[in-house]
Short mmCIF file of C-alpha atoms in Angstrom, two decimals:
data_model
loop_
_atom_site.label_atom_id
_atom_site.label_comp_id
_atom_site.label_asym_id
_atom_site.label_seq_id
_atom_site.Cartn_x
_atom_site.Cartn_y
_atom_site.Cartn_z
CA UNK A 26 2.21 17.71 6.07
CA UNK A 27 2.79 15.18 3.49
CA UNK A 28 -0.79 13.76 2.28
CA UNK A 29 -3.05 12.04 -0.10
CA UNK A 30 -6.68 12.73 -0.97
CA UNK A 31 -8.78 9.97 -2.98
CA UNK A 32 -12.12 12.01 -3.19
CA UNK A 33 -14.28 9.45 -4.61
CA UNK A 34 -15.20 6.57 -2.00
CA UNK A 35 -16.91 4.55 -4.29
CA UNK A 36 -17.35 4.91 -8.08
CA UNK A 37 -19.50 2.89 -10.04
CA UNK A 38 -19.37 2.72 -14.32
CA UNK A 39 -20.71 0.39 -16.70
CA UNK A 40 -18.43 -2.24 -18.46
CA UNK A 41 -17.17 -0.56 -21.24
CA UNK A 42 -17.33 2.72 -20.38
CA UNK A 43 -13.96 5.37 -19.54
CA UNK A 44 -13.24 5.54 -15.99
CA UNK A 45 -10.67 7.94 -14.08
CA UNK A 46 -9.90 8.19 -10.51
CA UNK A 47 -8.96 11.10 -8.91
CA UNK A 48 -5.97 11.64 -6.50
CA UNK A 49 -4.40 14.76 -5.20
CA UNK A 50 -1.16 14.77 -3.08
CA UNK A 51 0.48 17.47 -1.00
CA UNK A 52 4.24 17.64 -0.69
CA UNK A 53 7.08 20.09 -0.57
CA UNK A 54 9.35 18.47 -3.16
CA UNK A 55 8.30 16.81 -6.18
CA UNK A 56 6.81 13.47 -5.42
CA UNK A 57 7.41 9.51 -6.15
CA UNK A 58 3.33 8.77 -7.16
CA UNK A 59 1.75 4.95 -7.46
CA UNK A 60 -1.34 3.85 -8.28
CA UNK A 61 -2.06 0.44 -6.67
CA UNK A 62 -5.01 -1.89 -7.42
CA UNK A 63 -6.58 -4.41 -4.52
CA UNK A 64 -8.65 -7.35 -5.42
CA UNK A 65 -10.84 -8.64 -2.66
CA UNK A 66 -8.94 -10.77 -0.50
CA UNK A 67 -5.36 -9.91 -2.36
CA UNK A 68 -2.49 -7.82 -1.86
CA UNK A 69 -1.68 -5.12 -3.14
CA UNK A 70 -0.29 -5.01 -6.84
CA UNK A 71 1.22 -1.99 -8.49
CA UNK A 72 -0.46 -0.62 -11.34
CA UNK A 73 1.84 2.24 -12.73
CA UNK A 74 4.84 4.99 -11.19
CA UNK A 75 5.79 8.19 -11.48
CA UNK A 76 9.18 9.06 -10.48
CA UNK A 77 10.05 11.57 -13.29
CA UNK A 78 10.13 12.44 -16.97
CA UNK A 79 7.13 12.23 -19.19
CA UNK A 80 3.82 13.07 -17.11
CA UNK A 81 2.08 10.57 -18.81
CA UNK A 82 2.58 7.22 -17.76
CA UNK A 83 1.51 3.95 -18.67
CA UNK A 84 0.82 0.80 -16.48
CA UNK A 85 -0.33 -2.84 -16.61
CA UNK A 86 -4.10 -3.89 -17.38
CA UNK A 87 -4.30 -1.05 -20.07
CA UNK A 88 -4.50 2.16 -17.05
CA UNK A 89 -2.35 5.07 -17.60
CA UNK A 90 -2.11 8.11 -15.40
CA UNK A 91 -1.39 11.71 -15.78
CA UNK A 92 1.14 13.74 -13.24
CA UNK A 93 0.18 17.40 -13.20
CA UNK A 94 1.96 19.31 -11.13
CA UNK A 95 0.37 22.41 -11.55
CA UNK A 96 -3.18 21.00 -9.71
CA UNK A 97 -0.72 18.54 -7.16
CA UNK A 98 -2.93 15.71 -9.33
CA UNK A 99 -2.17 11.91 -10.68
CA UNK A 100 -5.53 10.89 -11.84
CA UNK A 101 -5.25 6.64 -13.15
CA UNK A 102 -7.35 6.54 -16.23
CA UNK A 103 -8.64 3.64 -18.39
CA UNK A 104 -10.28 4.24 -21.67
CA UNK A 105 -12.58 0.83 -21.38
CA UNK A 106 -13.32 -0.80 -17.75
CA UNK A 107 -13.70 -4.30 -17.81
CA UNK A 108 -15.87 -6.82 -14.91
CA UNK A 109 -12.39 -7.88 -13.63
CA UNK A 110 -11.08 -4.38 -12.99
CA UNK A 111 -14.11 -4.09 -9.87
CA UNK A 112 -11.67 -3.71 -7.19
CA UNK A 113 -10.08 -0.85 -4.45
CA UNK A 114 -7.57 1.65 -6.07
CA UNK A 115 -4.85 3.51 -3.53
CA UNK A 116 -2.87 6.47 -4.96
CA UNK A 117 0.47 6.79 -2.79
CA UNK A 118 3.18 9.22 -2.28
CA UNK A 119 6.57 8.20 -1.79
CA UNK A 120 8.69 10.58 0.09
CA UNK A 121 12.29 10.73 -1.05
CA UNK A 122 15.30 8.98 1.08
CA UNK A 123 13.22 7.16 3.42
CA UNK A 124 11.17 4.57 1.34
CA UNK A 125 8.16 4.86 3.69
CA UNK A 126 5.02 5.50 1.53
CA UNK A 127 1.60 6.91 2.74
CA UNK A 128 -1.61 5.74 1.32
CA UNK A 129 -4.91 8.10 -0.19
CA UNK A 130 -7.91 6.70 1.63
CA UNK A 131 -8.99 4.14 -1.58
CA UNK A 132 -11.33 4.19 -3.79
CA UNK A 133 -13.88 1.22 -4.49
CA UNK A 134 -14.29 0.35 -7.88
CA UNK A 135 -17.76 -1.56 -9.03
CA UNK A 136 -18.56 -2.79 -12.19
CA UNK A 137 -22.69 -3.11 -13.86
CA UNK A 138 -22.55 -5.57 -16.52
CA UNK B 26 10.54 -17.11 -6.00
CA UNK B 27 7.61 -16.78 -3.60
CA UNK B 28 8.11 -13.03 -3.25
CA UNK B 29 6.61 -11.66 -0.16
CA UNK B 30 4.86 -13.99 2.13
CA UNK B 31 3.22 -13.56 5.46
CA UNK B 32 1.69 -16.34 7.86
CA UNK B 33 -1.27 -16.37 9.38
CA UNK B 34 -3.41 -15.70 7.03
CA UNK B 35 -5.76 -15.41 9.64
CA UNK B 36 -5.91 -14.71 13.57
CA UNK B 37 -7.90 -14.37 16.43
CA UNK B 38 -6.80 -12.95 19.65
CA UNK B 39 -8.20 -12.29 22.79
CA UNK B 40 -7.22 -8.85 24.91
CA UNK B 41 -4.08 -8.82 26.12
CA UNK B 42 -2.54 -11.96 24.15
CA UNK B 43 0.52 -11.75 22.57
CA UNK B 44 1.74 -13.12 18.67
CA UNK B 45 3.98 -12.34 16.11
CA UNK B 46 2.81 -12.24 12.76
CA UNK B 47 5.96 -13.49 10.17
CA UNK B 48 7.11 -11.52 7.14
CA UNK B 49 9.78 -13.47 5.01
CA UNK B 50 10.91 -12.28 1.56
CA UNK B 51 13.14 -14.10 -0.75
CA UNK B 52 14.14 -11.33 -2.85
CA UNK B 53 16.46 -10.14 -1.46
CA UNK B 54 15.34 -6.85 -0.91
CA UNK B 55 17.22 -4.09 1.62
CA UNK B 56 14.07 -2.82 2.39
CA UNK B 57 10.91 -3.82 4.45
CA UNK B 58 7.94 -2.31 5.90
CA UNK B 59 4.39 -2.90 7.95
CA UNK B 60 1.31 -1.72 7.41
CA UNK B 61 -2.09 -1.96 8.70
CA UNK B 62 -5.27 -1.22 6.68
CA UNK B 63 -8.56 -0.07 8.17
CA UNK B 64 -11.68 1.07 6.61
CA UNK B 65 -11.26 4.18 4.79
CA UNK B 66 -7.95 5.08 6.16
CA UNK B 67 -5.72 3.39 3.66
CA UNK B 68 -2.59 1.85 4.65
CA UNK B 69 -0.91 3.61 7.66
CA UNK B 70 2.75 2.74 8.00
CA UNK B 71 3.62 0.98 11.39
CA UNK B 72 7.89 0.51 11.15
CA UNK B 73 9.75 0.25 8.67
CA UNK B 74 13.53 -1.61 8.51
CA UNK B 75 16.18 -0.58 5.67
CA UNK B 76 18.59 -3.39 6.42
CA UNK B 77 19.39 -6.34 8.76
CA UNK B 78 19.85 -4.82 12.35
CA UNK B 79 18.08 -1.37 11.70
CA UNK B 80 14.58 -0.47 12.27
CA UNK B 81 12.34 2.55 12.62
CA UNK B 82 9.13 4.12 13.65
CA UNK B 83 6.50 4.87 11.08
CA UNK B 84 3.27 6.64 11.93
CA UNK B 85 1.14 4.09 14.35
CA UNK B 86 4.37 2.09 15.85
CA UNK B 87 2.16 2.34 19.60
CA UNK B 88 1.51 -1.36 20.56
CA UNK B 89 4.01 -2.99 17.73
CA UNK B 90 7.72 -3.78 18.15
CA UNK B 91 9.58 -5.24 15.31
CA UNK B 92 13.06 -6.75 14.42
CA UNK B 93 15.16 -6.89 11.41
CA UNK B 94 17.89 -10.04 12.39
CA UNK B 95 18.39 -11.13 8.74
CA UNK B 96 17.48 -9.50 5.61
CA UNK B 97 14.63 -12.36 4.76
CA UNK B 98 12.75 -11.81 7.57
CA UNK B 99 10.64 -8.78 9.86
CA UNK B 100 8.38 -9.63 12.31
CA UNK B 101 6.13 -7.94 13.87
CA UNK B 102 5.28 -8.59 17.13
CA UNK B 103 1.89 -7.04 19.17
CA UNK B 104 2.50 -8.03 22.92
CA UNK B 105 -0.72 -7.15 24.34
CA UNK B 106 -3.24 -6.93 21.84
CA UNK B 107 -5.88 -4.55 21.93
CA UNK B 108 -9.57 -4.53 20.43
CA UNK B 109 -8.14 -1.23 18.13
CA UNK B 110 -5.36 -3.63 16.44
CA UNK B 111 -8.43 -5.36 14.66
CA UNK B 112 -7.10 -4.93 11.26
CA UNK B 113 -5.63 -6.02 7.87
CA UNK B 114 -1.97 -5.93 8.12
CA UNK B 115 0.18 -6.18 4.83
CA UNK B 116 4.38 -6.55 4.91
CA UNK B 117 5.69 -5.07 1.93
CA UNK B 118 9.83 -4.91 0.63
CA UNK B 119 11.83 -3.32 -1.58
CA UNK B 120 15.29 -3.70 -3.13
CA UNK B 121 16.67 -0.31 -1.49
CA UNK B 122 15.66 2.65 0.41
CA UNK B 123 16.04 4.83 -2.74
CA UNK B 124 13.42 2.24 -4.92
CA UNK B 125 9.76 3.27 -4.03
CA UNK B 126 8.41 0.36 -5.57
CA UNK B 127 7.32 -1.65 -3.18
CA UNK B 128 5.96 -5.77 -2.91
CA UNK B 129 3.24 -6.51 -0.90
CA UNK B 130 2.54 -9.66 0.48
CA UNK B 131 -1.30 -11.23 0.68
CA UNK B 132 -1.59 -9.82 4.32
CA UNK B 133 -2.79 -10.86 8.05
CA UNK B 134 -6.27 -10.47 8.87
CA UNK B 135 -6.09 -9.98 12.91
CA UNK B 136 -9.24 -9.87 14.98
CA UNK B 137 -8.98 -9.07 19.02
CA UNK B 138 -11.88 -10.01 20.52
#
């Protein structure tokens, strides 16, 4: 079955420090990947896609994730967290030629000053 | 352009009540979806429409039914609400089947009391 795994619940770094959050799908074919960001209160806004090419790809707010098909992974990075990047992260999966997407579990982002 | 919008922001129902919470996108976008979010679950997908007249089942359609009459607007209707549809639920579009990116409005938060 088609699936997403967010192991980390909650993660908690220090403004200024690296941060990457880790998501592992499983699916037959090669896979549409997202990384979506949730502010309390807020919808959901896309952060970065993977659809094809290049494995590394770069999204909005300085993140950038990493497809690697070899370990079914697309971990979102960010070399420097800021206070305003405390929020919930969802990894996705798009299946092809049905537009439905299913969701990793989230993972809670908190900042210390 | 307002994007995706969704009214009520809020709602509280008792057992067994009935409502329709509105979806309207001005994007003109083929493609529009439901979701409900629970507490370390994700987003589940609840139907999904990929055009004016068509709709389908996603994975937790029990207790929803929706319509697609024009291609601004899906509602989704709950027509006897039950204490389990206590949730967060989020309408999302895109411009096509075949584009994965999808818009999320700021979502319904539904209580049933």
């Amino acid at each position: 079955a088609q699936s997403v795994t967010q192991p980390d619940i909650h993660i908690t770094v220090s403004e200024g420090a690296s941060l990457e959050l880790r998501c592992n799908y499983s699916y037959g074919a090669t896979p549409y990947l997202f990384w979506y960001v949730q502010s309390p209160g807020q919808g959901l806004q896309l952060l970065l896609k993977y659809f094809s090419g290049d494995t590394l790809v770069q999204g909005i707010k300085g993140f950038e994730a990493e497809f690697k098909r070899s370990q079914s992974s697309f971990n979102l990075r960010k070399p420097s967290v800021h206070w305003s990047d405390a929020a919930e992260y969802f990894c996705a999966v798009g299946p092809s030629n049905t537009g439905k997407l299913i969701f990793g579990q989230g993972t809670t982002l908190q900042v210390k000053p | 352009n307002a994007g995706v919008t969704q009214t009520p922001k809020f709602q509280v129902l008792k057992t067994g009540q009935s409502m329709t919470l509105q979806c309207a996108q001005d994007m003109n976008h083929e493609y529009m979806s439901w979701y409900r979010q629970d507490p370390g679950m994700g987003l589940r997908l609840i139907h999904y429409s990929v055009g004016a007249g068509i709709t389908d089942q996603g994975e937790v359609p029990n207790g929803y039914n929706v319509s697609r009459s024009t291609t601004e607007d899906f509602p989704l209707r709950l027509l006897s609400a039950a204490p389990s549809q206590t949730s967060v639920y989020f309408c999302a579009s895109s411009p096509s089947v075949g584009v994965h990116e999808q818009y999320f409005g700021p979502g319904t938060r539904l209580t049933v009391t």
